[in-house]
PDB file of C-alpha atoms in Angstrom:
ATOM      1  CA  MET A   1       2.051  -8.418  38.196  1.00 56.00           C
ATOM      2  CA  ASP A   2       4.921  -8.025  36.315  1.00 72.00           C
ATOM      3  CA  LEU A   3       5.389 -11.103  33.759  1.00 72.00           C
ATOM      4  CA  ASP A   4       9.025 -10.338  33.547  1.00 77.00           C
ATOM      5  CA  HIS A   5      10.417 -10.328  37.157  1.00 79.00           C
ATOM      6  CA  ALA A   6      12.162 -13.204  36.654  1.00 77.00           C
ATOM      7  CA  LEU A   7      13.755 -12.159  33.654  1.00 80.00           C
ATOM      8  CA  ARG A   8      15.573  -9.019  35.232  1.00 79.00           C
ATOM      9  CA  ILE A   9      15.765 -10.489  39.585  1.00 80.00           C
ATOM     10  CA  ASP A  10      18.539 -13.163  40.261  1.00 82.00           C
ATOM     11  CA  THR A  11      16.884 -15.583  42.193  1.00 81.00           C
ATOM     12  CA  PRO A  12      16.185 -15.428  45.258  1.00 83.00           C
ATOM     13  CA  THR A  13      16.714 -17.601  47.989  1.00 81.00           C
ATOM     14  CA  ALA A  14      14.681 -21.163  48.452  1.00 83.00           C
ATOM     15  CA  ILE A  15      12.445 -20.203  51.535  1.00 82.00           C
ATOM     16  CA  THR A  16      13.254 -21.608  54.583  1.00 84.00           C
ATOM     17  CA  ALA A  17      11.322 -21.937  58.127  1.00 85.00           C
ATOM     18  CA  GLN A  18      13.176 -19.049  59.109  1.00 84.00           C
ATOM     19  CA  SER A  19      12.492 -17.201  56.667  1.00 83.00           C
ATOM     20  CA  THR A  20      11.378 -13.872  57.250  1.00 87.00           C
ATOM     21  CA  ILE A  21       7.882 -12.583  55.878  1.00 88.00           C
ATOM     22  CA  GLU A  22       9.749 -10.133  53.491  1.00 88.00           C
ATOM     23  CA  GLN A  23      11.016 -12.903  51.928  1.00 86.00           C
ATOM     24  CA  ARG A  24       8.763 -15.420  51.650  1.00 87.00           C
ATOM     25  CA  VAL A  25       6.404 -12.683  49.793  1.00 87.00           C
ATOM     26  CA  THR A  26       9.853 -11.828  47.602  1.00 87.00           C
ATOM     27  CA  TYR A  27      10.115 -15.587  46.533  1.00 88.00           C
ATOM     28  CA  GLU A  28       6.517 -16.307  45.925  1.00 87.00           C
ATOM     29  CA  LYS A  29       6.439 -12.638  43.656  1.00 89.00           C
ATOM     30  CA  TRP A  30      10.270 -14.680  41.559  1.00 87.00           C
ATOM     31  CA  GLU A  31       8.484 -17.230  41.658  1.00 89.00           C
ATOM     32  CA  ARG A  32       4.984 -17.013  40.499  1.00 89.00           C
ATOM     33  CA  SER A  33       6.547 -14.397  37.253  1.00 90.00           C
ATOM     34  CA  ASN A  34       8.826 -17.416  36.304  1.00 88.00           C
ATOM     35  CA  ARG A  35       5.936 -19.894  36.331  1.00 89.00           C
ATOM     36  CA  MET A  36       4.254 -17.664  34.295  1.00 90.00           C
ATOM     37  CA  SER A  37       7.450 -16.786  32.271  1.00 89.00           C
ATOM     38  CA  LEU A  38       8.370 -20.501  31.398  1.00 88.00           C
ATOM     39  CA  MET A  39       4.287 -21.622  30.551  1.00 90.00           C
ATOM     40  CA  ILE A  40       4.318 -18.395  27.885  1.00 89.00           C
ATOM     41  CA  MET A  41       8.032 -19.469  26.596  1.00 88.00           C
ATOM     42  CA  LYS A  42       6.218 -22.760  25.869  1.00 87.00           C
ATOM     43  CA  SER A  43       3.449 -21.777  24.286  1.00 87.00           C
ATOM     44  CA  SER A  44       5.041 -19.911  22.126  1.00 86.00           C
ATOM     45  CA  ILE A  45       7.419 -22.136  20.707  1.00 83.00           C
ATOM     46  CA  SER A  46       6.023 -24.496  18.496  1.00 80.00           C
ATOM     47  CA  VAL A  47       6.417 -28.251  19.461  1.00 78.00           C
ATOM     48  CA  ALA A  48       8.896 -29.643  16.897  1.00 71.00           C
ATOM     49  CA  ILE A  49      11.676 -26.814  17.870  1.00 76.00           C
ATOM     50  CA  ARG A  50      10.512 -26.669  21.444  1.00 78.00           C
ATOM     51  CA  GLY A  51      11.662 -30.758  21.067  1.00 77.00           C
ATOM     52  CA  ALA A  52      15.753 -29.511  20.721  1.00 77.00           C
ATOM     53  CA  ILE A  53      15.599 -26.958  23.542  1.00 83.00           C
ATOM     54  CA  PRO A  54      17.010 -28.239  26.707  1.00 85.00           C
ATOM     55  CA  ASP A  55      14.230 -28.200  29.414  1.00 87.00           C
ATOM     56  CA  SER A  56      14.580 -25.736  33.009  1.00 88.00           C
ATOM     57  CA  ASN A  57      12.189 -25.126  35.653  1.00 88.00           C
ATOM     58  CA  ASP A  58      14.357 -21.312  35.733  1.00 88.00           C
ATOM     59  CA  ALA A  59      13.250 -19.039  33.169  1.00 88.00           C
ATOM     60  CA  GLU A  60      16.219 -17.378  32.788  1.00 87.00           C
ATOM     61  CA  THR A  61      18.119 -20.114  31.560  1.00 87.00           C
ATOM     62  CA  TYR A  62      15.202 -21.003  29.772  1.00 88.00           C
ATOM     63  CA  LEU A  63      15.539 -18.118  27.765  1.00 86.00           C
ATOM     64  CA  ALA A  64      18.848 -18.668  27.054  1.00 86.00           C
ATOM     65  CA  SER A  65      18.578 -21.993  25.764  1.00 84.00           C
ATOM     66  CA  VAL A  66      16.510 -20.748  23.413  1.00 83.00           C
ATOM     67  CA  GLU A  67      18.801 -17.821  22.256  1.00 80.00           C
ATOM     68  CA  GLU A  68      21.924 -20.816  22.159  1.00 77.00           C
ATOM     69  CA  GLN A  69      19.625 -22.141  19.471  1.00 74.00           C
ATOM     70  CA  PHE A  70      19.332 -19.249  17.478  1.00 70.00           C
ATOM     71  CA  LYS A  71      22.383 -18.151  16.785  1.00 66.00           C
ATOM     72  CA  GLY A  72      22.802 -19.359  13.952  1.00 60.00           C
ATOM     73  CA  SER A  73      19.712 -18.561  12.546  1.00 64.00           C
ATOM     74  CA  SER A  74      20.453 -14.227  13.669  1.00 69.00           C
ATOM     75  CA  LYS A  75      23.177 -15.401  11.466  1.00 73.00           C
ATOM     76  CA  ALA A  76      21.531 -16.183   8.046  1.00 76.00           C
ATOM     77  CA  HIS A  77      19.361 -13.517   9.309  1.00 79.00           C
ATOM     78  CA  ALA A  78      21.664 -10.957   9.768  1.00 81.00           C
ATOM     79  CA  SER A  79      23.652 -12.320   6.682  1.00 84.00           C
ATOM     80  CA  THR A  80      20.670 -12.010   3.997  1.00 85.00           C
ATOM     81  CA  LEU A  81      19.276  -8.165   5.405  1.00 85.00           C
ATOM     82  CA  THR A  82      22.693  -7.204   4.458  1.00 87.00           C
ATOM     83  CA  MET A  83      22.796  -8.414   1.165  1.00 90.00           C
ATOM     84  CA  LYS A  84      19.000  -6.827   0.378  1.00 89.00           C
ATOM     85  CA  MET A  85      20.421  -3.108   2.133  1.00 88.00           C
ATOM     86  CA  LEU A  86      23.198  -3.203  -0.597  1.00 87.00           C
ATOM     87  CA  THR A  87      21.186  -3.981  -2.725  1.00 90.00           C
ATOM     88  CA  THR A  88      18.262  -2.124  -2.517  1.00 90.00           C
ATOM     89  CA  ARG A  89      17.304   0.722  -4.363  1.00 91.00           C
ATOM     90  CA  TYR A  90      15.117   3.647  -4.409  1.00 91.00           C
ATOM     91  CA  ASP A  91      12.726   2.766  -8.183  1.00 85.00           C
ATOM     92  CA  GLY A  92       9.715   5.496  -7.545  1.00 80.00           C
ATOM     93  CA  THR A  93       7.943   2.781  -6.912  1.00 80.00           C
ATOM     94  CA  SER A  94       6.814   3.642  -3.413  1.00 81.00           C
ATOM     95  CA  GLY A  95       7.565   7.327  -2.088  1.00 88.00           C
ATOM     96  CA  VAL A  96      11.020   8.750  -1.352  1.00 91.00           C
ATOM     97  CA  ARG A  97      10.403   8.328   2.245  1.00 92.00           C
ATOM     98  CA  GLU A  98       9.619   4.873   2.524  1.00 92.00           C
ATOM     99  CA  HIS A  99      12.723   4.368   0.840  1.00 92.00           C
ATOM    100  CA  ILE A 100      13.936   5.496   3.456  1.00 92.00           C
ATOM    101  CA  MET A 101      12.167   4.036   6.451  1.00 93.00           C
ATOM    102  CA  MET A 102      13.167   0.952   4.723  1.00 92.00           C
ATOM    103  CA  MET A 103      16.938   0.729   4.567  1.00 91.00           C
ATOM    104  CA  ASN A 104      17.182   2.373   8.845  1.00 91.00           C
ATOM    105  CA  ASP A 105      14.471   0.084   9.578  1.00 90.00           C
ATOM    106  CA  MET A 106      16.945  -2.738   8.358  1.00 90.00           C
ATOM    107  CA  ALA A 107      19.766  -0.761  10.045  1.00 90.00           C
ATOM    108  CA  SER A 108      17.718  -0.703  13.312  1.00 88.00           C
ATOM    109  CA  LYS A 109      17.623  -4.115  12.846  1.00 86.00           C
ATOM    110  CA  LEU A 110      21.216  -4.972  11.958  1.00 86.00           C
ATOM    111  CA  LYS A 111      22.079  -3.148  14.928  1.00 85.00           C
ATOM    112  CA  GLY A 112      19.909  -5.185  16.723  1.00 81.00           C
ATOM    113  CA  MET A 113      22.092  -8.011  15.909  1.00 80.00           C
ATOM    114  CA  GLU A 114      25.958  -6.503  17.147  1.00 79.00           C
ATOM    115  CA  MET A 115      26.431  -5.016  13.503  1.00 84.00           C
ATOM    116  CA  THR A 116      25.878  -1.469  14.036  1.00 84.00           C
ATOM    117  CA  ILE A 117      25.842   0.914  11.126  1.00 87.00           C
ATOM    118  CA  SER A 118      26.802   5.010  12.107  1.00 88.00           C
ATOM    119  CA  VAL A 119      23.972   7.179  11.158  1.00 88.00           C
ATOM    120  CA  GLY A 120      26.646   8.820   8.767  1.00 88.00           C
ATOM    121  CA  PHE A 121      27.300   6.275   6.879  1.00 89.00           C
ATOM    122  CA  LEU A 122      23.467   5.361   6.803  1.00 90.00           C
ATOM    123  CA  VAL A 123      23.408   9.084   4.895  1.00 91.00           C
ATOM    124  CA  HIS A 124      25.608   8.663   2.787  1.00 90.00           C
ATOM    125  CA  TYR A 125      24.547   5.372   1.502  1.00 91.00           C
ATOM    126  CA  ILE A 126      21.239   6.436   0.887  1.00 92.00           C
ATOM    127  CA  MET A 127      22.137   8.847  -0.836  1.00 92.00           C
ATOM    128  CA  THR A 128      23.783   6.557  -3.286  1.00 91.00           C
ATOM    129  CA  SER A 129      20.811   4.518  -3.267  1.00 92.00           C
ATOM    130  CA  LEU A 130      18.448   7.144  -4.728  1.00 92.00           C
ATOM    131  CA  PRO A 131      18.037   6.827  -8.905  1.00 90.00           C
ATOM    132  CA  VAL A 132      20.317   9.716 -11.570  1.00 88.00           C
ATOM    133  CA  GLN A 133      17.020  11.910 -11.026  1.00 88.00           C
ATOM    134  CA  PHE A 134      18.588  12.856  -7.929  1.00 90.00           C
ATOM    135  CA  GLY A 135      22.215  14.299  -9.191  1.00 89.00           C
ATOM    136  CA  HIS A 136      21.905  17.582  -8.494  1.00 89.00           C
ATOM    137  CA  PHE A 137      20.104  16.784  -4.998  1.00 90.00           C
ATOM    138  CA  LYS A 138      23.280  14.416  -4.220  1.00 89.00           C
ATOM    139  CA  ILE A 139      25.649  16.824  -5.086  1.00 89.00           C
ATOM    140  CA  ASN A 140      24.445  19.851  -3.634  1.00 88.00           C
ATOM    141  CA  TYR A 141      24.770  17.418  -0.148  1.00 87.00           C
ATOM    142  CA  ASN A 142      28.277  16.291  -0.986  1.00 86.00           C
ATOM    143  CA  THR A 143      29.626  19.671  -1.161  1.00 87.00           C
ATOM    144  CA  GLN A 144      28.075  20.968   1.857  1.00 84.00           C
ATOM    145  CA  LYS A 145      29.818  20.431   5.142  1.00 82.00           C
ATOM    146  CA  GLU A 146      27.226  19.296   7.503  1.00 85.00           C
ATOM    147  CA  LYS A 147      26.079  16.200   7.857  1.00 85.00           C
ATOM    148  CA  TRP A 148      22.096  14.981   7.780  1.00 87.00           C
ATOM    149  CA  LYS A 149      20.411  13.437  10.467  1.00 88.00           C
ATOM    150  CA  MET A 150      17.670  10.902   9.317  1.00 89.00           C
ATOM    151  CA  SER A 151      14.879  13.377  10.220  1.00 90.00           C
ATOM    152  CA  GLU A 152      16.788  15.797   8.254  1.00 90.00           C
ATOM    153  CA  LEU A 153      17.709  13.168   5.066  1.00 91.00           C
ATOM    154  CA  ILE A 154      13.931  11.899   5.021  1.00 92.00           C
ATOM    155  CA  ALA A 155      12.911  15.799   4.450  1.00 92.00           C
ATOM    156  CA  MET A 156      14.964  16.214   1.849  1.00 92.00           C
ATOM    157  CA  CYS A 157      14.399  14.200  -0.365  1.00 92.00           C
ATOM    158  CA  VAL A 158      10.965  14.073  -0.380  1.00 92.00           C
ATOM    159  CA  GLN A 159      10.978  18.434  -1.038  1.00 92.00           C
ATOM    160  CA  GLU A 160      13.589  17.014  -3.599  1.00 90.00           C
ATOM    161  CA  GLU A 161      10.718  14.413  -4.976  1.00 90.00           C
ATOM    162  CA  GLU A 162       8.034  16.808  -5.343  1.00 90.00           C
ATOM    163  CA  ARG A 163       9.887  19.387  -6.864  1.00 88.00           C
ATOM    164  CA  LEU A 164      11.176  16.154  -9.462  1.00 87.00           C
ATOM    165  CA  LYS A 165       7.662  16.071 -10.169  1.00 85.00           C
ATOM    166  CA  VAL A 166       6.642  19.116 -10.734  1.00 85.00           C
ATOM    167  CA  GLU A 167       9.679  20.116 -12.999  1.00 82.00           C
ATOM    168  CA  ARG A 168      10.499  17.108 -14.869  1.00 74.00           C
ATOM    169  CA  PRO A 169       7.332  14.611 -16.077  1.00 70.00           C
ATOM    170  CA  ASP A 170       9.813  11.986 -16.718  1.00 66.00           C
ATOM    171  CA  PHE A 171      10.325  10.865 -13.610  1.00 65.00           C
ATOM    172  CA  ALA A 172       6.532  10.248 -12.579  1.00 59.00           C
ATOM    173  CA  HIS A 173       7.332   7.529 -15.060  1.00 57.00           C
ATOM    174  CA  LEU A 174      10.088   6.325 -13.718  1.00 60.00           C
ATOM    175  CA  ALA A 175       8.242   3.205 -11.938  1.00 51.00           C
ATOM    176  CA  THR A 176       6.585   2.576 -15.204  1.00 49.00           C
ATOM    177  CA  ALA A 177       9.860   2.405 -17.096  1.00 52.00           C
ATOM    178  CA  THR A 178      10.962  -1.543 -16.087  1.00 48.00           C
ATOM    179  CA  PRO A 179       8.062  -3.011 -16.106  1.00 46.00           C
ATOM    180  CA  THR A 180       7.906  -1.559 -20.642  1.00 45.00           C
ATOM    181  CA  ARG A 181      11.118  -3.111 -21.099  1.00 50.00           C
ATOM    182  CA  LYS A 182      10.731  -6.368 -19.661  1.00 49.00           C
ATOM    183  CA  LYS A 183       7.628  -6.106 -22.254  1.00 51.00           C
ATOM    184  CA  SER A 184       9.338  -5.246 -24.713  1.00 52.00           C
ATOM    185  CA  LYS A 185      12.104  -7.929 -24.044  1.00 53.00           C
ATOM    186  CA  GLY A 186       8.688 -11.034 -23.793  1.00 54.00           C
ATOM    187  CA  ASN A 187       7.630  -9.490 -27.562  1.00 58.00           C
ATOM    188  CA  ASP A 188      11.370 -10.214 -28.113  1.00 60.00           C
ATOM    189  CA  LYS A 189      10.917 -14.205 -27.820  1.00 57.00           C
ATOM    190  CA  GLY A 190       7.716 -14.384 -28.992  1.00 60.00           C
ATOM    191  CA  LYS A 191       9.223 -12.667 -32.481  1.00 61.00           C
ATOM    192  CA  LYS A 192      12.343 -15.058 -32.357  1.00 61.00           C
ATOM    193  CA  LYS A 193       9.755 -18.434 -32.032  1.00 61.00           C
ATOM    194  CA  VAL A 194       7.810 -16.841 -34.818  1.00 60.00           C
ATOM    195  CA  ASP A 195      10.740 -16.587 -37.338  1.00 66.00           C
ATOM    196  CA  LEU A 196      12.504 -19.735 -35.775  1.00 63.00           C
ATOM    197  CA  GLU A 197       9.146 -21.723 -37.239  1.00 64.00           C
ATOM    198  CA  LYS A 198       8.771 -19.985 -40.269  1.00 65.00           C
ATOM    199  CA  SER A 199      12.441 -20.962 -40.929  1.00 63.00           C
ATOM    200  CA  THR A 200      10.889 -24.353 -39.868  1.00 60.00           C
ATOM    201  CA  ASN A 201       8.375 -23.909 -42.218  1.00 61.00           C
ATOM    202  CA  LYS A 202      10.899 -23.438 -44.860  1.00 60.00           C
ATOM    203  CA  ALA A 203      12.945 -25.805 -44.575  1.00 55.00           C
ATOM    204  CA  ASN A 204      10.348 -27.932 -44.966  1.00 56.00           C
ATOM    205  CA  VAL A 205       8.683 -26.857 -48.544  1.00 50.00           C
ATOM    206  CA  SER A 206      12.488 -27.059 -49.897  1.00 52.00           C
ATOM    207  CA  SER A 207      12.952 -30.447 -48.500  1.00 51.00           C
ATOM    208  CA  THR A 208       9.104 -31.639 -50.767  1.00 49.00           C
ATOM    209  CA  LYS A 209      10.561 -30.094 -53.422  1.00 48.00           C
ATOM    210  CA  LEU A 210      13.643 -31.948 -53.296  1.00 47.00           C
ATOM    211  CA  VAL A 211      11.131 -35.806 -53.366  1.00 53.00           C
ATOM    212  CA  GLN A 212      10.477 -35.682 -57.344  1.00 62.00           C
ATOM    213  CA  ALA A 213       7.677 -38.301 -59.487  1.00 67.00           C
ATOM    214  CA  PRO A 214       9.832 -40.615 -61.342  1.00 73.00           C
ATOM    215  CA  LYS A 215      10.347 -39.313 -65.434  1.00 73.00           C
ATOM    216  CA  CYS A 216      10.535 -41.891 -67.918  1.00 78.00           C
ATOM    217  CA  HIS A 217      12.793 -40.491 -70.482  1.00 73.00           C
ATOM    218  CA  PHE A 218      11.314 -42.660 -73.809  1.00 75.00           C
ATOM    219  CA  CYS A 219       7.753 -41.454 -73.641  1.00 80.00           C
ATOM    220  CA  ARG A 220       8.891 -38.659 -71.086  1.00 74.00           C
ATOM    221  CA  LYS A 221       5.792 -38.869 -69.038  1.00 77.00           C
ATOM    222  CA  VAL A 222       5.867 -38.447 -64.938  1.00 74.00           C
ATOM    223  CA  GLY A 223       4.883 -41.557 -63.270  1.00 71.00           C
ATOM    224  CA  HIS A 224       7.125 -44.286 -64.384  1.00 74.00           C
ATOM    225  CA  LEU A 225      10.335 -44.971 -65.755  1.00 73.00           C
ATOM    226  CA  ARG A 226      12.010 -46.311 -68.663  1.00 74.00           C
ATOM    227  CA  LYS A 227      11.836 -49.614 -67.865  1.00 74.00           C
ATOM    228  CA  ASP A 228       8.047 -49.702 -66.975  1.00 77.00           C
ATOM    229  CA  CYS A 229       7.359 -48.016 -69.970  1.00 77.00           C
ATOM    230  CA  THR A 230       4.474 -49.565 -71.547  1.00 73.00           C
ATOM    231  CA  GLY A 231       4.104 -48.150 -74.265  1.00 64.00           C
ATOM    232  CA  THR A 232       6.622 -49.443 -76.635  1.00 52.00           C
ATOM    233  CA  SER A 233       8.647 -52.249 -76.584  1.00 48.00           C
ATOM    234  CA  VAL A 234      11.870 -50.836 -74.784  1.00 46.00           C
ATOM    235  CA  GLY A 235      10.094 -51.032 -71.743  1.00 43.00           C
ATOM    236  CA  ARG A 236       9.943 -54.619 -72.011  1.00 45.00           C
ATOM    237  CA  LEU A 237      13.657 -55.492 -73.536  1.00 46.00           C
ATOM    238  CA  ASP A 238      14.985 -53.139 -70.685  1.00 45.00           C
ATOM    239  CA  THR A 239      13.276 -55.334 -67.704  1.00 43.00           C
TER     240      THR A 239
END
């Protein structure tokens, strides 16, 4: 049985006593498909979302209501995909083939949201997303009159990546360069923290040195003032 029959065929005329056998068969087939389609759609939608969708006994009408409810979400998703596509750069963590296929997949999703991206523009933009190691490869492409298809772009980029891995050992470490920089930043923060603690300790020591015990100016002994000196009568006279 075609489950999407009710979504592809307009609602037939309701059967009556005067309906022919062919009309009855057509309506029963549509009605069965319509009922199954509604059941599948409603069971696939969470209860919280289902309550916001106007109910209908017609599968095509119900599907249109679902689409209307998610128009706002589609716009937000399109914006997210666009920003992700514009900021994605190949960093060497995955193969260049996977990178190109991911970019192509995002373009296909945008196309389904009525945001068509031409193959020529996509190929050019993917080329700009490649790192500087592909510099000569990009120049070679820009000097050619022919425009590559997506399959040709993938094949040529994979071939260029394999060549770079053989001829330029530094390209193999492209993916590990970023974590190293991040680690050094962490060490800098730790070093700054240690320096700050040392400066604080020095300040505390300096402040401690400033507080000294009292010294008697008569007997030159430390620990009391002249007025409290008991060694002579001078202290008693001062008091």
